[in-house]
PDB file of C-alpha atoms in Angstrom:
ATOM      1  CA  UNK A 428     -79.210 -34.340  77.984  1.00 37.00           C
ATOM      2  CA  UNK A 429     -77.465 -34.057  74.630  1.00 41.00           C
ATOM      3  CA  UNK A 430     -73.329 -33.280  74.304  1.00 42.00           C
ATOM      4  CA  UNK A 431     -71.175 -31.916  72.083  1.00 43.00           C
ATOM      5  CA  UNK A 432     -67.226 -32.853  71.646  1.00 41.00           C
ATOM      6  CA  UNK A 433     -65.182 -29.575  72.578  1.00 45.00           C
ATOM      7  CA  UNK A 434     -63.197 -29.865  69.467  1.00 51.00           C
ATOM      8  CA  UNK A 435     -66.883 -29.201  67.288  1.00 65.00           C
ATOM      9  CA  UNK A 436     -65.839 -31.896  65.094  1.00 68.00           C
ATOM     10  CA  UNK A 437     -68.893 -34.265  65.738  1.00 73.00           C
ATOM     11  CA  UNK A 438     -72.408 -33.689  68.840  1.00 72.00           C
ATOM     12  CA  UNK A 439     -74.105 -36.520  69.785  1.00 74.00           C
ATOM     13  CA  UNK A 440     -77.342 -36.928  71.583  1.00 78.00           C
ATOM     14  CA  UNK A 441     -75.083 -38.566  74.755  1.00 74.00           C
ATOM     15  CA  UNK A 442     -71.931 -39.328  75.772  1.00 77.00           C
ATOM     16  CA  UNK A 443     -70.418 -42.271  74.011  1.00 78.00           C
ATOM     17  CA  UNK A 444     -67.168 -44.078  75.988  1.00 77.00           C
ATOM     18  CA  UNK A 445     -64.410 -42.968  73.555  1.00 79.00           C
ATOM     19  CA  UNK A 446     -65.165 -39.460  74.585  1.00 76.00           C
ATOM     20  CA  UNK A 447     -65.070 -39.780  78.260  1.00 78.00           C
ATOM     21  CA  UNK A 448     -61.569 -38.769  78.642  1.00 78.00           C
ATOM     22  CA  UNK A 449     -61.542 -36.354  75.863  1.00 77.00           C
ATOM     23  CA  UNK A 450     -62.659 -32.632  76.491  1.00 76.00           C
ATOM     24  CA  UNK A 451     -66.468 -31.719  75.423  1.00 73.00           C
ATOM     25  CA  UNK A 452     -69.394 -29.291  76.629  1.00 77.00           C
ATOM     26  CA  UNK A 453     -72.998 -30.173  77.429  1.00 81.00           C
ATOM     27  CA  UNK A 454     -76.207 -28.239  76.202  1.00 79.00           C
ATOM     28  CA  UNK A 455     -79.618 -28.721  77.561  1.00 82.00           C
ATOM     29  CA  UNK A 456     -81.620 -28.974  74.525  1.00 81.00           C
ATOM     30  CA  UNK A 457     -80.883 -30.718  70.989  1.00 77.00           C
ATOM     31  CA  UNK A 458     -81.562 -27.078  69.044  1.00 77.00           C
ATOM     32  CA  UNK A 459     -78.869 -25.719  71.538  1.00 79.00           C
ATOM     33  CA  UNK A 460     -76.282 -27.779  70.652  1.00 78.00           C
ATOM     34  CA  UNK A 461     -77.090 -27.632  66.788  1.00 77.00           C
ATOM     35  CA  UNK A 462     -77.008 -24.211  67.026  1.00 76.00           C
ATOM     36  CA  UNK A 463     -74.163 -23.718  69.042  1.00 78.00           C
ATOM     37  CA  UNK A 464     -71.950 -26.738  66.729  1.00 76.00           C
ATOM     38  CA  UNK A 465     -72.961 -25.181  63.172  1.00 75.00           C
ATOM     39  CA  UNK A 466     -72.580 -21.562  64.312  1.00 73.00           C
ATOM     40  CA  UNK A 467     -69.085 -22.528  65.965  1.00 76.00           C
ATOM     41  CA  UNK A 468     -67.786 -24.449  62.600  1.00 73.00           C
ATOM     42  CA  UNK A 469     -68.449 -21.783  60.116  1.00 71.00           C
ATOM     43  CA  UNK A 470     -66.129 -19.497  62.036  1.00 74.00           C
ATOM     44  CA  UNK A 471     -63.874 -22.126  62.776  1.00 73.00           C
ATOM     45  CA  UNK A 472     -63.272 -22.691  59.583  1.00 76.00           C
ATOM     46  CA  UNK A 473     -62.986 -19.390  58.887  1.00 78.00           C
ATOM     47  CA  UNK A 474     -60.459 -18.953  61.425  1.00 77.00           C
ATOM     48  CA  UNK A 475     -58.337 -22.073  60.277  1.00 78.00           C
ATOM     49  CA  UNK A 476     -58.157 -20.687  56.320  1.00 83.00           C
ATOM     50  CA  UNK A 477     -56.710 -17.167  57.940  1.00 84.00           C
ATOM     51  CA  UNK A 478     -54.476 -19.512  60.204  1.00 85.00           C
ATOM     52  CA  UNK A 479     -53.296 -21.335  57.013  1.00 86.00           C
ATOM     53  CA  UNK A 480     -52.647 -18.082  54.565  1.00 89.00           C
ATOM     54  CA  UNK A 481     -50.736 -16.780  57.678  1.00 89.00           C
ATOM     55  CA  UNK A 482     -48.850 -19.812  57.847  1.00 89.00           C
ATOM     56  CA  UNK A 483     -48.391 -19.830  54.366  1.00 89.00           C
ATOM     57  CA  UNK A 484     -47.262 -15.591  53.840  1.00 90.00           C
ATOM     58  CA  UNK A 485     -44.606 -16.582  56.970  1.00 90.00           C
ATOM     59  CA  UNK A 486     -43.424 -19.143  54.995  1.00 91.00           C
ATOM     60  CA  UNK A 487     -43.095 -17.535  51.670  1.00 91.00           C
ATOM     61  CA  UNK A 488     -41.338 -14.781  53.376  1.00 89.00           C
ATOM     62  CA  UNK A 489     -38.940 -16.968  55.418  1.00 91.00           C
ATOM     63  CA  UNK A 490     -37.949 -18.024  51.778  1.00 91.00           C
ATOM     64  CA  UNK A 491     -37.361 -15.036  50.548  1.00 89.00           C
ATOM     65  CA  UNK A 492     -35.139 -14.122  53.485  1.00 89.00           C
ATOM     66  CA  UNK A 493     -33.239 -17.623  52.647  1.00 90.00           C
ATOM     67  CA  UNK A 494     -33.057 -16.446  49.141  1.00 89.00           C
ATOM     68  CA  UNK A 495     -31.549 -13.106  49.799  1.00 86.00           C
ATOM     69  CA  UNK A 496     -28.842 -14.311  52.773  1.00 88.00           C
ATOM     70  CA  UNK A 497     -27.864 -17.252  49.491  1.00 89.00           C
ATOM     71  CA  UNK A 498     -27.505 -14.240  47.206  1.00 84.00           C
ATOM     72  CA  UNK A 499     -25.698 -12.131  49.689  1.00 85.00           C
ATOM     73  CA  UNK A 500     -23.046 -14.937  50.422  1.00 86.00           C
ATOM     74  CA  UNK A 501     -23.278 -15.541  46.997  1.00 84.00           C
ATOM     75  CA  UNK A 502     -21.883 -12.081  46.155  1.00 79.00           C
ATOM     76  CA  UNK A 503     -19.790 -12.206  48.944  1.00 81.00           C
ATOM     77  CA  UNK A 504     -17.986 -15.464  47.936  1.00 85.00           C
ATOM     78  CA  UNK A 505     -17.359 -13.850  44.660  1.00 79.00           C
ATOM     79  CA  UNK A 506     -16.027 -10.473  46.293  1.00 77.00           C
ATOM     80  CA  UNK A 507     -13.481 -12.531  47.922  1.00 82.00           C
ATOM     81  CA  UNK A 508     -12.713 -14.434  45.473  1.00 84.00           C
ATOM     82  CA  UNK A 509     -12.030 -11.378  42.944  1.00 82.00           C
ATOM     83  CA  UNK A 510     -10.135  -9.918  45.970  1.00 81.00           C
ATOM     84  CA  UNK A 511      -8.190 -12.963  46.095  1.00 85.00           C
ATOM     85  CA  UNK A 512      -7.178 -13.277  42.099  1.00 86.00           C
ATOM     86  CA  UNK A 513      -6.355  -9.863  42.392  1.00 85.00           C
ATOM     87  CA  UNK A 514      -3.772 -10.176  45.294  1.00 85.00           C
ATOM     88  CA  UNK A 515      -2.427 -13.096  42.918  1.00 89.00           C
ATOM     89  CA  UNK A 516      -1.905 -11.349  40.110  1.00 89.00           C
ATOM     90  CA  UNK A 517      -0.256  -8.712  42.206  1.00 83.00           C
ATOM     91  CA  UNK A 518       1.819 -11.623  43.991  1.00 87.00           C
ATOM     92  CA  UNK A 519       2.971 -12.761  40.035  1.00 89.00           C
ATOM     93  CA  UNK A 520       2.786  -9.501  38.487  1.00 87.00           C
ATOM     94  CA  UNK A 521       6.466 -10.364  36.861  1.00 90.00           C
ATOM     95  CA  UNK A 522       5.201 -13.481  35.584  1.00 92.00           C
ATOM     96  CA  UNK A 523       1.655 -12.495  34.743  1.00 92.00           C
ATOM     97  CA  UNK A 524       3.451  -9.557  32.190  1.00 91.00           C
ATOM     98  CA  UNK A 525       5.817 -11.999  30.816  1.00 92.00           C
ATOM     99  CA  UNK A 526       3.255 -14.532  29.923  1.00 94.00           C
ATOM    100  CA  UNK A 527       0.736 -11.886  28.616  1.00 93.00           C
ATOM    101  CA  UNK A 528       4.006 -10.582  26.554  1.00 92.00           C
ATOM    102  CA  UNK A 529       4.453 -14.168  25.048  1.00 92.00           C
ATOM    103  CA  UNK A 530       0.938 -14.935  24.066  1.00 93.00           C
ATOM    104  CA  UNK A 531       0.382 -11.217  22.034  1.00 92.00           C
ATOM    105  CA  UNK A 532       3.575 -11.856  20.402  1.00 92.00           C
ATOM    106  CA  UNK A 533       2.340 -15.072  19.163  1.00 92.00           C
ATOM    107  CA  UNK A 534      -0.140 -13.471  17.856  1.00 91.00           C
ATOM    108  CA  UNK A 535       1.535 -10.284  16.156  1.00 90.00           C
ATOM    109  CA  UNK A 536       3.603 -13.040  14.633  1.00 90.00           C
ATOM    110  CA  UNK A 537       0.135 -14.090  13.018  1.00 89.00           C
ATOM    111  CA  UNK A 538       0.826 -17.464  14.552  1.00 91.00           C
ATOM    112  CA  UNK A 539      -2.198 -19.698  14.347  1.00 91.00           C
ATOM    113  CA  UNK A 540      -3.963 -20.763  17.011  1.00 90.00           C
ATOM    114  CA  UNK A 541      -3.790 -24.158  17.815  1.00 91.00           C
ATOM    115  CA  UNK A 542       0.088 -23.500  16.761  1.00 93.00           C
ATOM    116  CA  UNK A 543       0.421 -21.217  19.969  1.00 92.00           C
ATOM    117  CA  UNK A 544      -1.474 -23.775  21.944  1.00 92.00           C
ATOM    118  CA  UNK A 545       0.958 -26.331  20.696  1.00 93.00           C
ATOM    119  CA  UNK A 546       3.887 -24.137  21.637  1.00 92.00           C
ATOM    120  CA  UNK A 547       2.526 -23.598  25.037  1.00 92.00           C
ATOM    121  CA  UNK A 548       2.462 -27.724  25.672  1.00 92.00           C
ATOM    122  CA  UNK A 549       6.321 -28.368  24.237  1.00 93.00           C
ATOM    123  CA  UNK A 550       7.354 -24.918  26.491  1.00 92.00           C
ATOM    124  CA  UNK A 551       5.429 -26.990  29.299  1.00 92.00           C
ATOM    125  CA  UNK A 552       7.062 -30.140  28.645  1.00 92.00           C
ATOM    126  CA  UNK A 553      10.523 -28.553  28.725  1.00 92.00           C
ATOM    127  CA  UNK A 554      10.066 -26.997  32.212  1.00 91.00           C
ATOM    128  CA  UNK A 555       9.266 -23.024  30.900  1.00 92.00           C
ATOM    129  CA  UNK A 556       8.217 -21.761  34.131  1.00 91.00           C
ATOM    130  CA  UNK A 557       5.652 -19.159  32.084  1.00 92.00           C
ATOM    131  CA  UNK A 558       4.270 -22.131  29.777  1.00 91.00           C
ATOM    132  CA  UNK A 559       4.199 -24.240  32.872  1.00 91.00           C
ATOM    133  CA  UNK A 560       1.617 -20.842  34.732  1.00 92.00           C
ATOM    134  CA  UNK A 561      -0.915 -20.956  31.605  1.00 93.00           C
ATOM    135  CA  UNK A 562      -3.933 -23.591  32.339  1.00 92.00           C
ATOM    136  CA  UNK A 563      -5.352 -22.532  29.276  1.00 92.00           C
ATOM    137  CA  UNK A 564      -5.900 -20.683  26.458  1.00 93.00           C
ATOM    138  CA  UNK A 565      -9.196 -18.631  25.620  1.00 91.00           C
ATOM    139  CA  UNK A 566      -7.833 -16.277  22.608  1.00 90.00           C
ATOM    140  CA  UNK A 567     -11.709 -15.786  21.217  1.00 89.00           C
ATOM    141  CA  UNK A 568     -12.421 -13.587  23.879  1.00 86.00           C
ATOM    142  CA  UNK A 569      -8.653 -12.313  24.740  1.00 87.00           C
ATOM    143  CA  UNK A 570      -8.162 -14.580  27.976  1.00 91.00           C
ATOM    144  CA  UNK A 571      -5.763 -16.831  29.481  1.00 93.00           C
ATOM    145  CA  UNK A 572      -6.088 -18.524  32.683  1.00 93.00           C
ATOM    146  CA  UNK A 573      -3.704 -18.816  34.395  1.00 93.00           C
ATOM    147  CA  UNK A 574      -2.518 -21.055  37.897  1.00 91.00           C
ATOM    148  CA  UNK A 575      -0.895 -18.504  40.282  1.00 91.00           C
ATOM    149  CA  UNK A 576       0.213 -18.964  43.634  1.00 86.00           C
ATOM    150  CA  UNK A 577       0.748 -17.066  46.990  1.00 81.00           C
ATOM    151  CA  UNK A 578       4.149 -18.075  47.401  1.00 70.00           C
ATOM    152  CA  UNK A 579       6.657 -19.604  44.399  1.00 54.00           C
ATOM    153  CA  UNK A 580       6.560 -23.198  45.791  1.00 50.00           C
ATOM    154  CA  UNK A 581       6.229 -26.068  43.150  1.00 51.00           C
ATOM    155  CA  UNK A 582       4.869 -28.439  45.908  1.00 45.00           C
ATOM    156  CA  UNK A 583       1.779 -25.644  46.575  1.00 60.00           C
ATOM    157  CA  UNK A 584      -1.058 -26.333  43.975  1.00 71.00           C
ATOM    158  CA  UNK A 585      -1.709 -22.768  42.008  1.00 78.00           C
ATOM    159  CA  UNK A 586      -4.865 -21.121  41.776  1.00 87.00           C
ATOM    160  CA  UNK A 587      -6.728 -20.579  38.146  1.00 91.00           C
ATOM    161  CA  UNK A 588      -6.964 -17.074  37.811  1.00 91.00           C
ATOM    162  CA  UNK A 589      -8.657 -15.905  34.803  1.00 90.00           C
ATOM    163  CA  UNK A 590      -6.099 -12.987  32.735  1.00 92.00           C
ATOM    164  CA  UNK A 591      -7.141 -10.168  30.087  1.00 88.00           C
ATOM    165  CA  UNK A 592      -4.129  -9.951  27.802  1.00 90.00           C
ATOM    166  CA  UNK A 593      -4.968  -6.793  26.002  1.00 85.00           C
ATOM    167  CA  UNK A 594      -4.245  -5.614  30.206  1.00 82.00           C
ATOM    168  CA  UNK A 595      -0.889  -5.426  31.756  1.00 83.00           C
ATOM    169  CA  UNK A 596      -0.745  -7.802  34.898  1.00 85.00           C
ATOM    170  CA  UNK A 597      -1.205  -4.521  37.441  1.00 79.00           C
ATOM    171  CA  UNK A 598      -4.618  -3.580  35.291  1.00 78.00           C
ATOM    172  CA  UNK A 599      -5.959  -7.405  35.329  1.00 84.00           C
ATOM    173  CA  UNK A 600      -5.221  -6.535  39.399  1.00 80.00           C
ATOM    174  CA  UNK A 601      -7.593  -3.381  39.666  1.00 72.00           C
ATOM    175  CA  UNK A 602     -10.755  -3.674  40.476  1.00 67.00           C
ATOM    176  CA  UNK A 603     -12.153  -0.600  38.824  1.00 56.00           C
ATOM    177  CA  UNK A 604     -11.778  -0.288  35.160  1.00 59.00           C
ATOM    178  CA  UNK A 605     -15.673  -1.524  34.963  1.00 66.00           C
ATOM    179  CA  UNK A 606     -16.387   1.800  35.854  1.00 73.00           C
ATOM    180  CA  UNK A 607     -15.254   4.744  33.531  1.00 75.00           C
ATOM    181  CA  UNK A 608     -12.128   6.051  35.221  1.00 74.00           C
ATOM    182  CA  UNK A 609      -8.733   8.110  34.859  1.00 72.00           C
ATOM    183  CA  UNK A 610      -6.036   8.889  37.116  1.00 70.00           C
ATOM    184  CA  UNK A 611      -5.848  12.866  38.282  1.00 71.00           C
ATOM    185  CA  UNK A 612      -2.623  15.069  37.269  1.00 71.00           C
ATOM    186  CA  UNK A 613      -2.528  14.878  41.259  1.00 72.00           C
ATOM    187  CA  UNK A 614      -2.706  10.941  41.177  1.00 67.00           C
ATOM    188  CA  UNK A 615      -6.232  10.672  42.476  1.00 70.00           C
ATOM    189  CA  UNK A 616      -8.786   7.789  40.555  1.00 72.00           C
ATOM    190  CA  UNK A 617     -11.486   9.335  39.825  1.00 77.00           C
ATOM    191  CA  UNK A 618     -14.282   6.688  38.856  1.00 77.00           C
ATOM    192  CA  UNK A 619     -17.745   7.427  37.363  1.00 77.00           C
ATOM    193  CA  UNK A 620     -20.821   4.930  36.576  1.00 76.00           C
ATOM    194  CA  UNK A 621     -21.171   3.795  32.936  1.00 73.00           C
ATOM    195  CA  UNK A 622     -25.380   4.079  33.891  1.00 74.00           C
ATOM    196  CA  UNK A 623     -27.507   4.400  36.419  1.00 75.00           C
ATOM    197  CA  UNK A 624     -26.778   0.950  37.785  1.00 76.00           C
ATOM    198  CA  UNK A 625     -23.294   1.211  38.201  1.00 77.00           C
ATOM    199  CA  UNK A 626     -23.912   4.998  39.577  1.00 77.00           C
ATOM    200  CA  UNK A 627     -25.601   3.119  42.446  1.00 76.00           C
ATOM    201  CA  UNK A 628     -22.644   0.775  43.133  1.00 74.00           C
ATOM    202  CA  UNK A 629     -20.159   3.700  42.939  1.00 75.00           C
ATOM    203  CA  UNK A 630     -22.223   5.510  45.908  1.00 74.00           C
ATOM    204  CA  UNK A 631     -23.140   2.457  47.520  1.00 71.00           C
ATOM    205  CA  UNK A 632     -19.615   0.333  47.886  1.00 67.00           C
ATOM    206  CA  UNK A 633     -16.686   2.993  46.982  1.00 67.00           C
ATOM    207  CA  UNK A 634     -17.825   6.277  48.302  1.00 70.00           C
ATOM    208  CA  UNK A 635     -16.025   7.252  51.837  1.00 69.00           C
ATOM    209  CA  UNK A 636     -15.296   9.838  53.956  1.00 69.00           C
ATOM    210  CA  UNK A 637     -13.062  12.388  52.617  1.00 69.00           C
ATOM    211  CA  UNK A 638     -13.942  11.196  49.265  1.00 72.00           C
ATOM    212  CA  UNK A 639     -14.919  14.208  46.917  1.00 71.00           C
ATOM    213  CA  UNK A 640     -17.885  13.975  44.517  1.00 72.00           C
ATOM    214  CA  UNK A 641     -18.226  15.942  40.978  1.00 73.00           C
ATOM    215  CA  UNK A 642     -21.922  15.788  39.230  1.00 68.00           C
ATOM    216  CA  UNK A 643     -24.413  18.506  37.118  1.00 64.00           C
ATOM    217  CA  UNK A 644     -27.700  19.228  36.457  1.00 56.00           C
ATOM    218  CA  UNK A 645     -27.026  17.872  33.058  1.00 54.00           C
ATOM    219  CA  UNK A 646     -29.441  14.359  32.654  1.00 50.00           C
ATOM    220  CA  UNK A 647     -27.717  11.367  32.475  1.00 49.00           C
ATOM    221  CA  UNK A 648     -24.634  12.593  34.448  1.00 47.00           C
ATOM    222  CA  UNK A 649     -22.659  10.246  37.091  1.00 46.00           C
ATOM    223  CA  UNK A 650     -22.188  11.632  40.226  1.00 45.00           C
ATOM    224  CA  UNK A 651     -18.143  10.877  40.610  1.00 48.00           C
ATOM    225  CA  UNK A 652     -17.390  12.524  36.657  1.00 43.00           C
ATOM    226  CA  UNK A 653     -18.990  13.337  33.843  1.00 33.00           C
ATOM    227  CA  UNK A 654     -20.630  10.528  31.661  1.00 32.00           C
ATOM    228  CA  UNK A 655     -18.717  11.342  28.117  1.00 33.00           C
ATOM    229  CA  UNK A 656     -21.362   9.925  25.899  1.00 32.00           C
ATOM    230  CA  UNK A 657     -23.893  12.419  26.698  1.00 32.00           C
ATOM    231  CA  UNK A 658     -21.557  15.153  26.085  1.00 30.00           C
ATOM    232  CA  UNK A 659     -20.485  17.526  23.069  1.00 30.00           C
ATOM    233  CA  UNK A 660     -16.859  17.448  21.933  1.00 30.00           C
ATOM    234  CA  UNK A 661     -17.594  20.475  20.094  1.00 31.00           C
ATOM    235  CA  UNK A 662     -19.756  22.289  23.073  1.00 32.00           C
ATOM    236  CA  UNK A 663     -18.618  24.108  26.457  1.00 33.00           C
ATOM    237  CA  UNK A 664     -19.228  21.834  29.069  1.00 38.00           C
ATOM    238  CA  UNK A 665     -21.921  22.364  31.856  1.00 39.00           C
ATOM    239  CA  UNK A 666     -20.459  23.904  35.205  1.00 40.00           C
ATOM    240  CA  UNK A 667     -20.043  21.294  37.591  1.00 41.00           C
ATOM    241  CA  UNK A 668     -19.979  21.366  41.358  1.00 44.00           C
ATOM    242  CA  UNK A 669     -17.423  20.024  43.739  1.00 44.00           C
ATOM    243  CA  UNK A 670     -18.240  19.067  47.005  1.00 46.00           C
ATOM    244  CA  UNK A 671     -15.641  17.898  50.026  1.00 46.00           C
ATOM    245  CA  UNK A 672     -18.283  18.334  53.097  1.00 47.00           C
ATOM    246  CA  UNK A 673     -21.233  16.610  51.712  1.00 56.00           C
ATOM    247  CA  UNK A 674     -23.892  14.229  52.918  1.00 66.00           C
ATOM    248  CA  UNK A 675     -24.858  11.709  49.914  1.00 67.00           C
ATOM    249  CA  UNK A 676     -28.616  10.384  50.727  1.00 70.00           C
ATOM    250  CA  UNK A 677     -31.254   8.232  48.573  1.00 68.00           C
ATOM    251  CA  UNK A 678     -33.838  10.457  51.251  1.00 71.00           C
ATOM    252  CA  UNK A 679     -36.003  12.437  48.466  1.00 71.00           C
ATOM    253  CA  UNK A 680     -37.702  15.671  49.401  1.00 73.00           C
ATOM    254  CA  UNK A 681     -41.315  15.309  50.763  1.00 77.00           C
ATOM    255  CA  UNK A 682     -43.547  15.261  47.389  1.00 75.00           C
ATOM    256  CA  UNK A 683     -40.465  13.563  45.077  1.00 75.00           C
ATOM    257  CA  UNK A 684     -39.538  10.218  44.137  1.00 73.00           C
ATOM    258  CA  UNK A 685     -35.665   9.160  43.434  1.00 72.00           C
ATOM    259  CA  UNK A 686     -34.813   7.281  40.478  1.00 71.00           C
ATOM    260  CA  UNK A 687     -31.932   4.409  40.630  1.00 70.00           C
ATOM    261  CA  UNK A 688     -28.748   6.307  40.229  1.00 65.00           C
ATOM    262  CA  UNK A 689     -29.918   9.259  41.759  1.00 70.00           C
ATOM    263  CA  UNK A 690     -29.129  10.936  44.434  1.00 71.00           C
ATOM    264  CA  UNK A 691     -29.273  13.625  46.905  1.00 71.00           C
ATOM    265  CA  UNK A 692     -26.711  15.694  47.623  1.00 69.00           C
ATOM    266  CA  UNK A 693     -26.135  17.573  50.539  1.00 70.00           C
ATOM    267  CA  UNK A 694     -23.815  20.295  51.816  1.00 70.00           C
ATOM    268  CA  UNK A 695     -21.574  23.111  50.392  1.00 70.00           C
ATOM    269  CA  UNK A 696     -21.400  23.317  46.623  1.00 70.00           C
ATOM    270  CA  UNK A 697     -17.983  24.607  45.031  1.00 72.00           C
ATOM    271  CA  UNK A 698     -18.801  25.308  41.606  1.00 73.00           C
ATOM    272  CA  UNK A 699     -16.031  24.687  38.748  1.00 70.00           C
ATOM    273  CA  UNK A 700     -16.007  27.112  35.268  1.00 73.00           C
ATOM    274  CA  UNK A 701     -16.458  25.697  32.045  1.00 72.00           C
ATOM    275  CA  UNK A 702     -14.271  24.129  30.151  1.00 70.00           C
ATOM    276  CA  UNK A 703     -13.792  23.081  26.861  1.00 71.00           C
ATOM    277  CA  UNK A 704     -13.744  19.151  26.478  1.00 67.00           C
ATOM    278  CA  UNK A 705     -10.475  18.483  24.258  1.00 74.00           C
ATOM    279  CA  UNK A 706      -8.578  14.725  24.134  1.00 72.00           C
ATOM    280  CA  UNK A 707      -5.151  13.881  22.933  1.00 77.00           C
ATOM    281  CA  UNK A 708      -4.269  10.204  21.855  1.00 76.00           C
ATOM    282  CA  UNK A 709      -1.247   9.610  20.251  1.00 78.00           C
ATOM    283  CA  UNK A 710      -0.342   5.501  18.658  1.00 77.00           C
ATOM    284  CA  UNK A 711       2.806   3.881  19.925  1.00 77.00           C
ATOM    285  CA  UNK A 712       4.262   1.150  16.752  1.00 74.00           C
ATOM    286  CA  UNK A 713       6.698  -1.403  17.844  1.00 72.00           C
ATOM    287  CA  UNK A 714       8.464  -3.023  15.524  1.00 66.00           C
TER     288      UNK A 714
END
């Protein structure tokens, strides 16, 4: 009588003592249990690779999942964070303005650099609650940073909060100007995508309920307002359409394919006459 182990790792012609407690099958002939063993292995072995590239494919995708919950708290951390600069600056706004106000007239005074920096440190030493704000000085790319806090306690540590100075302190608090954007005659922002990308953002994180939408056949349009650099000074614009009760979806018709940016639009369509697209800018000198 010849045995093979159950595991079809090794057969044997009998059963040797270091097998007696583990599991294994007997066959009554030798070309039975060859048979059996080398037929058994191949799909064994076929059945372990599958078992490994499924082990491997769950693990590449429980990475991936790991990957995007670290970018999402990622983006999150820095949401909160700009949320939280931006409730300083509003906190400071006095002092925010004040400093901004000191370091552009330093330089309208054609002061040098690492004069202003040196005026900063002696205003510091002397107790200049403004000096005392600015952390540092970044004029190469029009920035300060400044150390703001929630409440105006000395003994509270400040917070560095990074500050455009060619901004007044209540624009270095909005978090919108990275979009194109105006404020209405009837003191509505109206906000519009640069591109495609930020088109997507606009739809995806700021448009709400009650929120009305502007956009035109016209390529390259945003769907909040018009995006200028595709337009004609010189031209009647395209008629737009206004919609209040709408239904914003990235659903495409059966047959079509959305692009980023774009959208479809759903609902009743209020369309607005041309107009002629005319600016005014006037230049403000302080002396």
């Amino acid at each position: 009588m010849l045995v093979c182990c159950y595991s079809y790792q090794e057969f044997y012609p009998f059963l040797m003592t270091q097998y007696k407690d583990h599991p294994y099958l007997e066959f009554p002939s030798f070309d039975k249990t060859v048979d059996d063993f080398f037929s058994s292995i191949g799909s064994q072995k076929l059945d372990v690779k599958a078992l490994n590239q499924e082990k491997s494919a769950l693990k590449k995708l429980e990475n991936v999942k790991k990957d995007h919950e670290k970018r999402i708290q990622q983006l999150q951390s820095a949401q909160e964070a700009d949320v939280r600069k931006a409730q300083l600056i509003e906190i400071n706004l006095d002092l925010v303005d004040r400093a901004i106000l000191v370091v552009n007239s330093a330089i309208a005074n054609q002061i040098d650099w690492s004069e202003i920096l040196n005026l900063v440190k002696e205003a510091q030493i002397q107790g200049d609650p403004v000096a005392s704000a600015i952390r540092e000085l970044k004029l190469q790319t029009n920035h300060i940073t400044m150390l703001l806090r929630y409440v105006s306690l000395a003994s509270i540590n400040g917070r560095p909060v990074r500050v455009d100075i060619d901004l007044l302190a209540h624009l270095n608090a909005r978090r919108f100007e990275k979009f194109l954007w105006f404020i209405s005659s009837e003191n509505y922002v109206v906000i519009g995508g640069r591109d495609q990308q930020q088109n997507e953002l606009v739809v995806k994180r700021h448009l709400q309920p009650g929120n009305a939408t502007c956009n035109t056949i016209f390529s390259q349009a945003t769907l909040i307002c018009s995006y200028q650099s595709q337009l004609s000074t010189t031209a009647i614009n395209h008629s737009y359409q206004s919609q209040l009760s709408i239904t914003v979806s990235k659903t495409a018709p059966t047959g079509e394919y959305l692009t980023t940016g774009s959208f479809m639009i759903r609902g009743k369509k209020n369309f607005l006459p041309p107009c002629h697209l005319i600016m005014g800018f006037s230049f403000l000198f302080r002396v």
